[in-house]
Amino acid sequence: MSDASYDVIVIGGGPGGYPAAIRARQLGLSVALIERDDLGGICLNWGCIPTKALLRTSEVHHLVTHASDYGLKVGSVEVDLEAVVKRSRKVAKRLSNGIKHLMKKNGVDVHDGFGRLAGSGRVVVEKDGATVADLEGRSIILATGARARSLPGLEADGVLVWTYKEAMIPKELPGRLLVVGSGAIGVEFASFYRDLGVEVTVVEALPRILPVEDEEISKLAHKQLAKQGIEFHVDATVSSLEKGDNHVTATIQPQGGDAKTEPFDRVILAVGIVGNVEGLGLEGTGVEVDRTHIITNEWTETGEPGIYAIGDVAGPPWLAHKATHEGVLCAERIAGAPGAHPMRTDRIPGCTYCRPQVASVGMTEAAAVDAGREIKVGRFPFVGNGKAIALGESEGLIKTIFDATTGELLGAHMIGAEVTELIQGFVVAMNLETTEAELMQTVFAHPTLSEMMHESTLDAYGRALHI
Ligand SMILES: Cc1cc2nc3c(=O)[nH]c(=O)nc-3n(C[C@H](O)[C@H](O)[C@H](O)COP(=O)(O)OP(=O)(O)OC[C@H]3O[C@@H](n4cnc5c(N)ncnc54)[C@H](O)[C@@H]3O)c2cc1C
């Protein structure tokens, strides 16, 4: 006999799991959610939110140290690191508590512990080595997320070599910091620490930083961040980390060049993530795992009827909004809700909250060309926009890519102030299958940064007004 029976059991209370639970309740299903740690998952507790709180501090620091550019005189600025970290943790805690409230409000039964499949339609909850609940579920959603990946010989020790967790709660600022990996997480930490005065070196194995971004944008990001003093080694790997007394000697191996060793105070490993699939009881089920990610179809269904997987554990892109969208879609699929439709993975935006910010959606120029599309490309620089100049943020670019035959907006790529807010305009446009005509006919408020979205579209058709 089980302790309780539910329509849906969700394992994992991150931005995939908790929205799935809420949506399932909205659709009239009974729901249990199992979480072994804090509600909100990596995103709210150790990812998206606390890093953005830290990056707000470094942004304010940058503004205050450049106050004279705005006609203000301020005294010297000191970093109170303990208070910086405390604020970030407080923001995370507040949001995690908010999820607790949402679960209660929506009537989701939250079970504290580790969830494990235990036979057909059965899930046990374990805490401190003991089984604390035995649940029955008609449908089970695996939303267990992911954790930092380590490379052989480059394992984090939490003291000298950090994962994102330790990088978020430093006790003191390192003098010299090495960041291994230049995806969004690596670049955000590089930007945060650099803005607080740390000497930062970033090593990237691929030929350019932010490798998933459009090449032009990633080159501009490299240029801007290098101008701020971040040292980049691309086409290079860190082949070893030798730990000493409160420092690490890294061997940096450029492709086809001579290795060199450099001392650092701390190292951040940002070389990707692995899915949390261990101990879940997948053995003997039809759930298939590719390396560390659960294989699903476009409806989030695994190979085992009645078992679904969403979010980071179900593979890339490893983004909170992808997890949330999959959670909602999954609950609607389970409930047989009318209007449910699979996610368009080509319309998921990606954002990096470094300074300057980077944001994109859809095809890069190279991907569009590789796909055999004939394209029209528009560009508009921040320096041509009144609001950008008034803000003192005149460096950046908005690039748009249209299908030359149909006018379909295929992709948008941006670098500069506030572009992580602007990108959603293009995401909505793409979702509405907008062509250049609707974008051109849209009235954009003046003065705003969004006017550059208009101008970039106009530029693709040789009609830009301000360049
Ligand atoms: C430093 C950093 C910054 C990031 N910034 C951004 C950003 O700005 N924007 C963005 O979109 N994404 C960002 N991400 C990625 C984002 O955090 C993830 O994509 C997102 O959290 C995935 O959600 P999820 O629900 O799939 O998994 P998670 O958030 O990992 O949640 C999974 C939950 O399941 C629980 N769990 C695991 N196994 C079990 C089990 N067996 N039983 C019970 N509970 C279990 C875990 O404790 C966890 O709470 C960032 C990540 C990091 C590390």
Short mmCIF file of C-alpha atoms and ligand atoms in Angstrom, two decimals:
data_model
loop_
_atom_site.label_atom_id
_atom_site.label_comp_id
_atom_site.label_asym_id
_atom_site.label_seq_id
_atom_site.Cartn_x
_atom_site.Cartn_y
_atom_site.Cartn_z
CA MET A 1 0.00 0.00 0.00
CA SER A 2 1.26 3.43 -0.85
CA ASP A 3 0.97 6.38 1.53
CA ALA A 4 -0.81 8.51 -1.07
CA SER A 5 -1.88 8.41 -4.67
CA TYR A 6 -1.65 11.30 -7.16
CA ASP A 7 -2.41 12.02 -10.80
CA VAL A 8 1.07 13.51 -11.15
CA ILE A 9 4.29 13.17 -9.16
CA VAL A 10 7.03 15.68 -9.99
CA ILE A 11 10.59 14.88 -8.91
CA GLY A 12 12.56 18.12 -8.62
CA GLY A 13 11.28 21.59 -7.67
CA GLY A 14 13.32 23.81 -9.99
CA PRO A 15 11.99 26.12 -12.75
CA GLY A 16 10.98 22.99 -14.68
CA GLY A 17 9.30 21.05 -11.87
CA TYR A 18 7.41 23.70 -9.91
CA PRO A 19 5.66 25.31 -12.93
CA ALA A 20 4.72 21.78 -14.12
CA ALA A 21 3.13 21.19 -10.70
CA ILE A 22 1.22 24.50 -10.79
CA ARG A 23 -0.05 23.94 -14.34
CA ALA A 24 -1.15 20.39 -13.51
CA ARG A 25 -3.11 21.72 -10.52
CA GLN A 26 -4.67 24.43 -12.70
CA LEU A 27 -5.87 21.62 -14.96
CA GLY A 28 -7.52 19.86 -12.03
CA LEU A 29 -4.94 17.13 -11.38
CA SER A 30 -3.72 16.09 -7.93
CA VAL A 31 0.02 16.71 -7.63
CA ALA A 32 2.93 15.78 -5.37
CA LEU A 33 6.28 17.51 -5.76
CA ILE A 34 9.45 16.02 -4.29
CA GLU A 35 12.45 18.27 -3.61
CA ARG A 36 15.61 17.21 -1.80
CA ASP A 37 16.92 20.72 -1.29
CA ASP A 38 15.44 24.22 -1.64
CA LEU A 39 12.44 24.88 -3.85
CA GLY A 40 13.37 26.88 -6.94
CA GLY A 41 16.25 24.60 -7.97
CA ILE A 42 19.56 25.83 -9.30
CA CYS A 43 17.94 28.79 -11.03
CA LEU A 44 16.57 30.55 -7.96
CA ASN A 45 19.11 29.33 -5.41
CA TRP A 46 22.44 28.96 -7.25
CA GLY A 47 21.99 30.13 -10.83
CA CYS A 48 20.03 32.75 -12.72
CA ILE A 49 18.83 34.86 -9.81
CA PRO A 50 21.78 35.11 -7.38
CA THR A 51 24.17 35.75 -10.29
CA LYS A 52 21.98 38.57 -11.53
CA ALA A 53 21.98 40.07 -8.02
CA LEU A 54 25.80 39.94 -8.07
CA LEU A 55 25.95 41.40 -11.56
CA ARG A 56 23.72 44.27 -10.44
CA THR A 57 26.32 45.06 -7.78
CA SER A 58 29.15 45.06 -10.33
CA GLU A 59 27.08 47.21 -12.67
CA VAL A 60 26.38 49.74 -9.93
CA HIS A 61 30.08 49.64 -9.02
CA HIS A 62 30.95 50.44 -12.62
CA LEU A 63 28.49 53.32 -12.72
CA VAL A 64 29.65 54.80 -9.42
CA THR A 65 33.30 54.56 -10.36
CA HIS A 66 32.40 56.37 -13.60
CA ALA A 67 30.13 58.91 -11.89
CA SER A 68 32.16 61.83 -13.21
CA ASP A 69 31.03 60.86 -16.75
CA TYR A 70 27.54 61.83 -15.58
CA GLY A 71 28.57 65.05 -13.89
CA LEU A 72 28.67 63.61 -10.37
CA LYS A 73 31.45 63.77 -7.83
CA VAL A 74 31.66 60.81 -5.45
CA GLY A 75 34.31 59.73 -3.01
CA SER A 76 36.22 56.49 -3.27
CA VAL A 77 34.20 53.31 -3.64
CA GLU A 78 34.84 50.29 -1.47
CA VAL A 79 33.53 46.78 -2.02
CA ASP A 80 31.96 45.24 1.09
CA LEU A 81 32.07 41.70 -0.23
CA GLU A 82 30.25 40.17 2.70
CA ALA A 83 27.33 42.55 2.12
CA VAL A 84 27.41 41.90 -1.64
CA VAL A 85 27.11 38.14 -1.10
CA LYS A 86 24.53 38.61 1.65
CA ARG A 87 22.31 40.63 -0.69
CA SER A 88 22.57 37.98 -3.41
CA ARG A 89 21.69 35.19 -0.94
CA LYS A 90 18.79 37.24 0.45
CA VAL A 91 17.33 37.71 -3.04
CA ALA A 92 17.63 33.95 -3.67
CA LYS A 93 16.03 33.08 -0.32
CA ARG A 94 13.15 35.48 -0.86
CA LEU A 95 12.30 33.89 -4.20
CA SER A 96 12.67 30.33 -2.91
CA ASN A 97 10.25 31.19 -0.08
CA GLY A 98 7.91 32.61 -2.73
CA ILE A 99 7.81 29.18 -4.42
CA LYS A 100 6.87 27.58 -1.09
CA HIS A 101 3.94 29.98 -0.94
CA LEU A 102 2.95 29.20 -4.54
CA MET A 103 2.94 25.45 -3.84
CA LYS A 104 0.68 25.98 -0.86
CA LYS A 105 -1.61 28.35 -2.72
CA ASN A 106 -2.00 25.89 -5.58
CA GLY A 107 -2.54 22.84 -3.39
CA VAL A 108 0.62 20.98 -4.38
CA ASP A 109 1.77 18.43 -1.76
CA VAL A 110 5.49 19.07 -1.25
CA HIS A 111 7.60 16.17 0.00
CA ASP A 112 11.03 16.95 1.42
CA GLY A 113 13.54 14.29 0.31
CA PHE A 114 15.10 12.42 -2.58
CA GLY A 115 12.63 10.92 -5.06
CA ARG A 116 13.33 7.57 -6.69
CA LEU A 117 11.29 5.43 -9.08
CA ALA A 118 10.36 2.20 -7.37
CA GLY A 119 8.43 0.15 -9.88
CA SER A 120 5.52 0.90 -12.15
CA GLY A 121 3.79 4.15 -11.11
CA ARG A 122 5.56 4.16 -7.77
CA VAL A 123 7.97 6.70 -6.27
CA VAL A 124 9.63 6.52 -2.89
CA VAL A 125 10.89 9.56 -1.01
CA GLU A 126 14.09 9.05 0.96
CA LYS A 127 15.55 11.29 3.63
CA ASP A 128 18.71 10.65 5.65
CA GLY A 129 18.86 7.05 4.39
CA ALA A 130 15.29 6.19 5.34
CA THR A 131 12.14 5.93 3.24
CA VAL A 132 9.80 8.67 4.42
CA ALA A 133 7.01 8.27 1.85
CA ASP A 134 5.84 5.74 -0.68
CA LEU A 135 3.74 7.39 -3.39
CA GLU A 136 1.71 6.22 -6.32
CA GLY A 137 1.42 8.36 -9.46
CA ARG A 138 -0.45 7.94 -12.73
CA SER A 139 2.17 10.14 -14.40
CA ILE A 140 5.68 10.95 -13.21
CA ILE A 141 7.71 13.97 -14.29
CA LEU A 142 11.48 13.83 -13.89
CA ALA A 143 12.72 17.40 -13.38
CA THR A 144 15.94 16.70 -11.50
CA GLY A 145 18.11 19.28 -13.28
CA ALA A 146 21.87 19.22 -13.60
CA ARG A 147 25.11 20.08 -11.84
CA ALA A 148 28.52 21.48 -12.84
CA ARG A 149 30.65 19.28 -15.07
CA SER A 150 34.28 18.65 -14.17
CA LEU A 151 37.08 17.58 -16.47
CA PRO A 152 39.59 14.82 -15.64
CA GLY A 153 42.44 16.42 -13.68
CA LEU A 154 40.50 19.68 -13.31
CA GLU A 155 38.13 18.74 -10.49
CA ALA A 156 36.78 21.50 -8.25
CA ASP A 157 37.76 21.34 -4.57
CA GLY A 158 35.53 24.20 -3.44
CA VAL A 159 38.52 26.07 -1.97
CA LEU A 160 40.99 26.97 -4.71
CA VAL A 161 39.09 25.56 -7.66
CA TRP A 162 35.47 26.65 -7.65
CA THR A 163 32.27 25.61 -9.37
CA TYR A 164 29.59 28.24 -9.82
CA LYS A 165 28.42 27.64 -6.25
CA GLU A 166 31.63 28.75 -4.54
CA ALA A 167 32.11 31.49 -7.14
CA MET A 168 28.82 32.98 -5.92
CA ILE A 169 29.78 33.17 -2.24
CA PRO A 170 33.42 34.34 -2.14
CA LYS A 171 34.86 35.27 1.25
CA GLU A 172 37.42 37.56 -0.36
CA LEU A 173 38.13 38.83 -3.83
CA PRO A 174 40.94 36.92 -5.51
CA GLY A 175 43.78 39.00 -6.92
CA ARG A 176 44.06 36.85 -10.05
CA LEU A 177 41.22 34.68 -11.27
CA LEU A 178 41.20 32.04 -13.99
CA VAL A 179 37.89 31.17 -15.62
CA VAL A 180 37.89 27.94 -17.62
CA GLY A 181 35.16 28.08 -20.26
CA SER A 182 33.56 31.09 -21.95
CA GLY A 183 29.91 30.13 -22.22
CA ALA A 184 27.31 32.35 -20.53
CA ILE A 185 28.20 31.27 -16.98
CA GLY A 186 31.96 31.72 -17.42
CA VAL A 187 31.61 35.11 -19.09
CA GLU A 188 29.13 36.38 -16.47
CA PHE A 189 31.53 35.53 -13.63
CA ALA A 190 34.47 37.02 -15.58
CA SER A 191 32.50 40.24 -16.01
CA PHE A 192 31.38 40.39 -12.35
CA TYR A 193 34.87 39.87 -10.92
CA ARG A 194 36.55 42.16 -13.46
CA ASP A 195 34.17 45.01 -12.68
CA LEU A 196 35.10 44.65 -9.00
CA GLY A 197 38.78 45.04 -9.88
CA VAL A 198 39.99 41.44 -10.12
CA GLU A 199 42.55 40.47 -12.78
CA VAL A 200 40.67 37.93 -14.88
CA THR A 201 41.91 35.43 -17.48
CA VAL A 202 39.48 33.31 -19.50
CA VAL A 203 40.52 30.17 -21.38
CA GLU A 204 38.25 28.81 -24.12
CA ALA A 205 38.89 25.60 -26.09
CA LEU A 206 36.89 26.81 -29.12
CA PRO A 207 38.10 29.55 -31.47
CA ARG A 208 35.87 32.23 -29.94
CA ILE A 209 34.14 33.22 -26.72
CA LEU A 210 30.37 32.76 -26.30
CA PRO A 211 30.67 30.12 -29.02
CA VAL A 212 26.93 29.60 -29.54
CA GLU A 213 26.40 33.25 -30.42
CA ASP A 214 26.61 34.78 -33.88
CA GLU A 215 30.30 35.16 -34.76
CA GLU A 216 30.09 38.92 -35.20
CA ILE A 217 28.51 39.35 -31.76
CA SER A 218 30.97 37.03 -30.07
CA LYS A 219 33.89 38.98 -31.63
CA LEU A 220 32.40 42.27 -30.39
CA ALA A 221 31.94 40.78 -26.90
CA HIS A 222 35.59 39.66 -26.92
CA LYS A 223 36.73 43.14 -27.97
CA GLN A 224 34.62 44.93 -25.36
CA LEU A 225 35.55 42.64 -22.48
CA ALA A 226 39.23 42.66 -23.46
CA LYS A 227 39.10 46.47 -23.46
CA GLN A 228 37.90 46.26 -19.85
CA GLY A 229 41.02 44.25 -19.04
CA ILE A 230 39.90 40.61 -19.27
CA GLU A 231 42.61 38.46 -20.85
CA PHE A 232 41.33 35.80 -23.23
CA HIS A 233 43.02 32.67 -24.53
CA VAL A 234 40.85 31.11 -27.24
CA ASP A 235 41.71 27.89 -29.08
CA ALA A 236 43.43 26.89 -25.86
CA THR A 237 42.84 24.50 -23.00
CA VAL A 238 43.89 24.29 -19.38
CA SER A 239 45.83 21.04 -19.29
CA SER A 240 46.59 20.98 -15.57
CA LEU A 241 45.96 22.79 -12.32
CA GLU A 242 48.63 22.37 -9.68
CA LYS A 243 47.42 23.39 -6.25
CA GLY A 244 49.82 25.21 -3.95
CA ASP A 245 49.45 27.06 -0.70
CA ASN A 246 46.49 29.39 -1.38
CA HIS A 247 47.23 29.54 -5.11
CA VAL A 248 46.95 27.41 -8.23
CA THR A 249 49.43 27.09 -11.08
CA ALA A 250 47.59 26.55 -14.34
CA THR A 251 49.12 25.19 -17.51
CA ILE A 252 47.51 26.86 -20.49
CA GLN A 253 47.97 24.97 -23.75
CA PRO A 254 47.23 26.92 -26.93
CA GLN A 255 46.31 24.77 -29.90
CA GLY A 256 49.51 24.22 -31.91
CA GLY A 257 51.57 26.46 -29.58
CA ASP A 258 53.76 26.20 -26.55
CA ALA A 259 52.19 25.63 -23.16
CA LYS A 260 52.74 28.27 -20.51
CA THR A 261 52.18 28.19 -16.77
CA GLU A 262 50.57 31.01 -14.82
CA PRO A 263 49.72 31.44 -11.15
CA PHE A 264 46.17 32.27 -10.03
CA ASP A 265 44.55 32.79 -6.65
CA ARG A 266 41.32 31.05 -7.63
CA VAL A 267 39.93 29.13 -10.60
CA ILE A 268 36.30 28.90 -11.73
CA LEU A 269 35.36 25.84 -13.77
CA ALA A 270 32.57 26.70 -16.21
CA VAL A 271 32.84 23.85 -18.69
CA GLY A 272 29.24 22.73 -18.91
CA ILE A 273 26.87 20.63 -16.88
CA VAL A 274 25.80 17.01 -16.44
CA GLY A 275 22.24 15.83 -15.85
CA ASN A 276 21.15 14.44 -12.46
CA VAL A 277 20.18 10.92 -13.49
CA GLU A 278 21.96 8.91 -10.80
CA GLY A 279 19.99 7.04 -8.18
CA LEU A 280 16.68 7.83 -9.86
CA GLY A 281 15.77 4.17 -10.35
CA LEU A 282 15.83 4.36 -14.14
CA GLU A 283 17.28 0.86 -14.45
CA GLY A 284 14.77 -1.64 -15.81
CA THR A 285 12.52 1.13 -17.16
CA GLY A 286 12.20 2.21 -20.78
CA VAL A 287 13.72 5.61 -19.93
CA GLU A 288 16.77 6.06 -22.14
CA VAL A 289 19.78 8.15 -21.17
CA ASP A 290 22.23 9.66 -23.65
CA ARG A 291 25.43 10.30 -21.66
CA THR A 292 23.76 12.13 -18.76
CA HIS A 293 20.58 13.37 -20.36
CA ILE A 294 17.22 11.70 -20.59
CA ILE A 295 15.96 11.25 -24.13
CA THR A 296 12.47 12.65 -24.75
CA ASN A 297 10.25 13.35 -27.75
CA GLU A 298 8.80 16.78 -28.56
CA TRP A 299 6.04 16.13 -25.95
CA THR A 300 8.59 15.55 -23.13
CA GLU A 301 7.70 11.83 -23.13
CA THR A 302 10.46 9.33 -22.31
CA GLY A 303 10.64 5.76 -23.62
CA GLU A 304 8.57 4.60 -20.61
CA PRO A 305 4.83 5.27 -20.86
CA GLY A 306 3.69 7.61 -18.08
CA ILE A 307 7.20 8.96 -17.37
CA TYR A 308 8.17 12.40 -18.64
CA ALA A 309 11.39 14.43 -18.39
CA ILE A 310 11.80 18.21 -18.57
CA GLY A 311 14.41 20.93 -18.11
CA ASP A 312 18.15 20.50 -17.78
CA VAL A 313 17.95 16.73 -17.23
CA ALA A 314 16.26 16.43 -20.63
CA GLY A 315 19.15 18.12 -22.46
CA PRO A 316 20.04 21.50 -23.99
CA PRO A 317 19.52 24.37 -24.13
CA TRP A 318 20.20 24.48 -20.38
CA LEU A 319 18.04 27.47 -19.65
CA ALA A 320 15.43 28.13 -17.00
CA HIS A 321 12.80 29.42 -19.42
CA LYS A 322 13.19 26.28 -21.55
CA ALA A 323 12.63 24.19 -18.39
CA THR A 324 9.53 26.20 -17.43
CA HIS A 325 8.02 26.02 -20.90
CA GLU A 326 8.59 22.26 -20.99
CA GLY A 327 7.02 21.95 -17.52
CA VAL A 328 3.83 23.65 -18.67
CA LEU A 329 3.76 21.72 -21.94
CA CYS A 330 4.28 18.44 -20.06
CA ALA A 331 1.42 19.10 -17.62
CA GLU A 332 -0.87 20.02 -20.52
CA ARG A 333 0.09 16.84 -22.38
CA ILE A 334 -0.66 14.73 -19.30
CA ALA A 335 -4.03 16.44 -18.78
CA GLY A 336 -4.88 16.24 -22.48
CA ALA A 337 -5.45 20.00 -22.44
CA PRO A 338 -6.66 21.44 -25.74
CA GLY A 339 -4.23 23.75 -27.53
CA ALA A 340 -1.06 22.15 -26.14
CA HIS A 341 1.69 22.20 -28.70
CA PRO A 342 5.36 21.21 -28.74
CA MET A 343 7.96 23.88 -28.15
CA ARG A 344 9.68 25.55 -31.11
CA THR A 345 13.27 25.06 -30.01
CA ASP A 346 14.45 27.54 -32.65
CA ARG A 347 12.57 30.30 -30.85
CA ILE A 348 14.15 30.02 -27.41
CA PRO A 349 16.09 33.19 -26.57
CA GLY A 350 19.52 33.04 -24.94
CA CYS A 351 20.93 35.81 -22.74
CA THR A 352 24.30 36.54 -21.14
CA TYR A 353 24.19 39.23 -18.47
CA CYS A 354 27.80 40.39 -18.70
CA ARG A 355 28.66 44.05 -19.35
CA PRO A 356 27.81 44.68 -22.17
CA GLN A 357 24.94 42.21 -22.30
CA VAL A 358 24.45 39.70 -25.11
CA ALA A 359 21.10 38.29 -26.29
CA SER A 360 19.90 36.31 -29.26
CA VAL A 361 17.14 34.24 -30.77
CA GLY A 362 16.94 32.09 -33.87
CA MET A 363 19.52 31.43 -36.55
CA THR A 364 22.97 32.96 -36.61
CA GLU A 365 24.11 34.36 -39.95
CA ALA A 366 26.37 31.32 -40.47
CA ALA A 367 23.57 28.86 -39.61
CA ALA A 368 21.19 30.57 -42.05
CA VAL A 369 23.79 30.43 -44.83
CA ASP A 370 24.60 26.77 -44.00
CA ALA A 371 20.89 25.98 -44.21
CA GLY A 372 20.93 27.31 -47.77
CA ARG A 373 18.75 30.34 -46.98
CA GLU A 374 19.18 33.48 -49.02
CA ILE A 375 19.30 36.20 -46.44
CA LYS A 376 19.18 39.91 -45.87
CA VAL A 377 21.16 41.13 -42.86
CA GLY A 378 20.51 44.38 -41.02
CA ARG A 379 22.80 46.04 -38.51
CA PHE A 380 22.34 49.05 -36.29
CA PRO A 381 25.03 50.29 -33.91
CA PHE A 382 24.26 51.76 -30.48
CA VAL A 383 26.26 54.84 -31.43
CA GLY A 384 23.43 55.86 -33.79
CA ASN A 385 20.75 55.78 -31.09
CA GLY A 386 19.84 58.84 -29.02
CA LYS A 387 18.79 56.94 -25.88
CA ALA A 388 22.00 54.88 -25.91
CA ILE A 389 24.10 58.04 -26.08
CA ALA A 390 22.02 59.70 -23.33
CA LEU A 391 22.59 56.64 -21.15
CA GLY A 392 26.32 56.73 -21.83
CA GLU A 393 26.04 53.29 -23.45
CA SER A 394 27.05 53.93 -27.02
CA GLU A 395 28.81 50.62 -27.70
CA GLY A 396 26.79 47.75 -29.08
CA LEU A 397 25.00 46.36 -32.10
CA ILE A 398 21.64 44.96 -33.10
CA LYS A 399 21.77 42.54 -35.98
CA THR A 400 18.75 41.03 -37.73
CA ILE A 401 18.56 38.25 -40.28
CA PHE A 402 15.64 37.91 -42.71
CA ASP A 403 14.82 35.37 -45.38
CA ALA A 404 15.40 37.32 -48.62
CA THR A 405 12.50 35.62 -50.39
CA THR A 406 9.76 35.57 -47.77
CA GLY A 407 10.87 38.32 -45.39
CA GLU A 408 10.61 35.91 -42.43
CA LEU A 409 12.62 37.02 -39.43
CA LEU A 410 15.11 34.15 -39.00
CA GLY A 411 17.25 35.48 -36.18
CA ALA A 412 18.22 38.47 -34.07
CA HIS A 413 21.54 38.98 -32.30
CA MET A 414 22.39 41.81 -29.94
CA ILE A 415 25.16 43.17 -27.79
CA GLY A 416 24.88 46.26 -25.60
CA ALA A 417 23.04 47.75 -22.63
CA GLU A 418 19.68 46.15 -21.74
CA VAL A 419 19.57 43.85 -24.77
CA THR A 420 18.42 40.99 -22.50
CA GLU A 421 15.18 42.96 -22.13
CA LEU A 422 14.96 43.96 -25.80
CA ILE A 423 15.30 40.44 -27.22
CA GLN A 424 11.77 39.47 -26.19
CA GLY A 425 10.38 41.87 -28.80
CA PHE A 426 11.98 39.77 -31.52
CA VAL A 427 10.92 36.50 -29.84
CA VAL A 428 7.29 37.62 -29.93
CA ALA A 429 7.75 38.76 -33.52
CA MET A 430 9.15 35.37 -34.53
CA ASN A 431 6.36 33.55 -32.72
CA LEU A 432 3.86 35.59 -34.72
CA GLU A 433 5.78 34.65 -37.88
CA THR A 434 6.46 38.31 -38.52
CA THR A 435 8.12 39.50 -41.69
CA GLU A 436 10.11 42.67 -42.20
CA ALA A 437 6.91 44.44 -43.32
CA GLU A 438 5.17 44.26 -39.90
CA LEU A 439 8.36 45.27 -38.11
CA MET A 440 8.82 48.25 -40.42
CA GLN A 441 5.18 49.30 -39.92
CA THR A 442 5.47 49.12 -36.14
CA VAL A 443 5.86 52.44 -34.30
CA PHE A 444 8.70 52.30 -31.74
CA ALA A 445 8.68 54.83 -28.89
CA HIS A 446 11.31 57.58 -28.91
CA PRO A 447 13.79 57.80 -27.36
CA THR A 448 14.28 54.12 -26.57
CA LEU A 449 16.90 51.49 -27.21
CA SER A 450 14.15 49.50 -28.96
CA GLU A 451 14.28 51.96 -31.87
CA MET A 452 17.45 50.12 -32.87
CA MET A 453 15.35 46.99 -33.48
CA HIS A 454 13.38 49.01 -36.02
CA GLU A 455 16.49 50.54 -37.56
CA SER A 456 18.21 47.16 -37.85
CA THR A 457 15.18 45.84 -39.75
CA LEU A 458 15.17 48.92 -41.98
CA ASP A 459 18.90 48.46 -42.59
CA ALA A 460 18.39 44.92 -43.88
CA TYR A 461 16.37 46.52 -46.68
CA GLY A 462 18.65 49.53 -47.24
CA ARG A 463 16.26 51.94 -45.47
CA ALA A 464 17.91 52.77 -42.14
CA LEU A 465 17.33 56.42 -41.18
CA HIS A 466 20.07 57.14 -38.67
CA ILE A 467 23.21 55.61 -40.20
C1 LIG B 1 25.62 30.13 -12.39
C2 LIG B 1 24.42 29.85 -13.24
C3 LIG B 1 23.75 30.90 -13.85
C4 LIG B 1 22.64 30.64 -14.64
N1 LIG B 1 22.00 31.70 -15.22
C5 LIG B 1 20.94 31.46 -16.01
C6 LIG B 1 20.23 32.55 -16.60
O1 LIG B 1 20.57 33.71 -16.41
N2 LIG B 1 19.15 32.26 -17.36
C7 LIG B 1 18.74 30.97 -17.60
O2 LIG B 1 17.75 30.77 -18.31
N3 LIG B 1 19.40 29.93 -17.06
C8 LIG B 1 20.46 30.15 -16.27
N4 LIG B 1 21.10 29.09 -15.68
C9 LIG B 1 20.60 27.73 -15.96
C10 LIG B 1 19.37 27.42 -15.11
O3 LIG B 1 19.70 27.56 -13.74
C11 LIG B 1 18.89 26.01 -15.41
O4 LIG B 1 18.67 25.86 -16.79
C12 LIG B 1 17.60 25.72 -14.67
O5 LIG B 1 17.77 25.82 -13.27
C13 LIG B 1 17.10 24.30 -15.01
O6 LIG B 1 15.91 24.05 -14.33
P1 LIG B 1 15.49 22.56 -13.92
O7 LIG B 1 14.20 22.69 -13.21
O8 LIG B 1 15.59 21.68 -15.08
O9 LIG B 1 16.63 22.06 -12.91
P2 LIG B 1 17.19 22.64 -11.54
O10 LIG B 1 17.03 24.09 -11.44
O11 LIG B 1 18.56 22.07 -11.44
O12 LIG B 1 16.25 21.99 -10.44
C14 LIG B 1 16.24 20.62 -10.21
C15 LIG B 1 15.83 20.38 -8.79
O13 LIG B 1 15.65 18.99 -8.59
C16 LIG B 1 16.15 18.63 -7.31
N5 LIG B 1 16.45 17.20 -7.38
C17 LIG B 1 17.38 16.58 -8.16
N6 LIG B 1 17.28 15.24 -8.02
C18 LIG B 1 16.28 15.02 -7.12
C19 LIG B 1 15.70 13.86 -6.60
N7 LIG B 1 16.06 12.64 -7.00
N8 LIG B 1 14.71 14.00 -5.68
C20 LIG B 1 14.28 15.22 -5.27
N9 LIG B 1 14.79 16.37 -5.77
C21 LIG B 1 15.77 16.26 -6.70
C22 LIG B 1 17.36 19.52 -7.11
O14 LIG B 1 17.65 19.67 -5.74
C23 LIG B 1 16.87 20.82 -7.76
O15 LIG B 1 16.25 21.66 -6.82
C24 LIG B 1 22.20 29.32 -14.86
C25 LIG B 1 22.86 28.26 -14.24
C26 LIG B 1 23.95 28.52 -13.44
C27 LIG B 1 24.64 27.38 -12.79
#
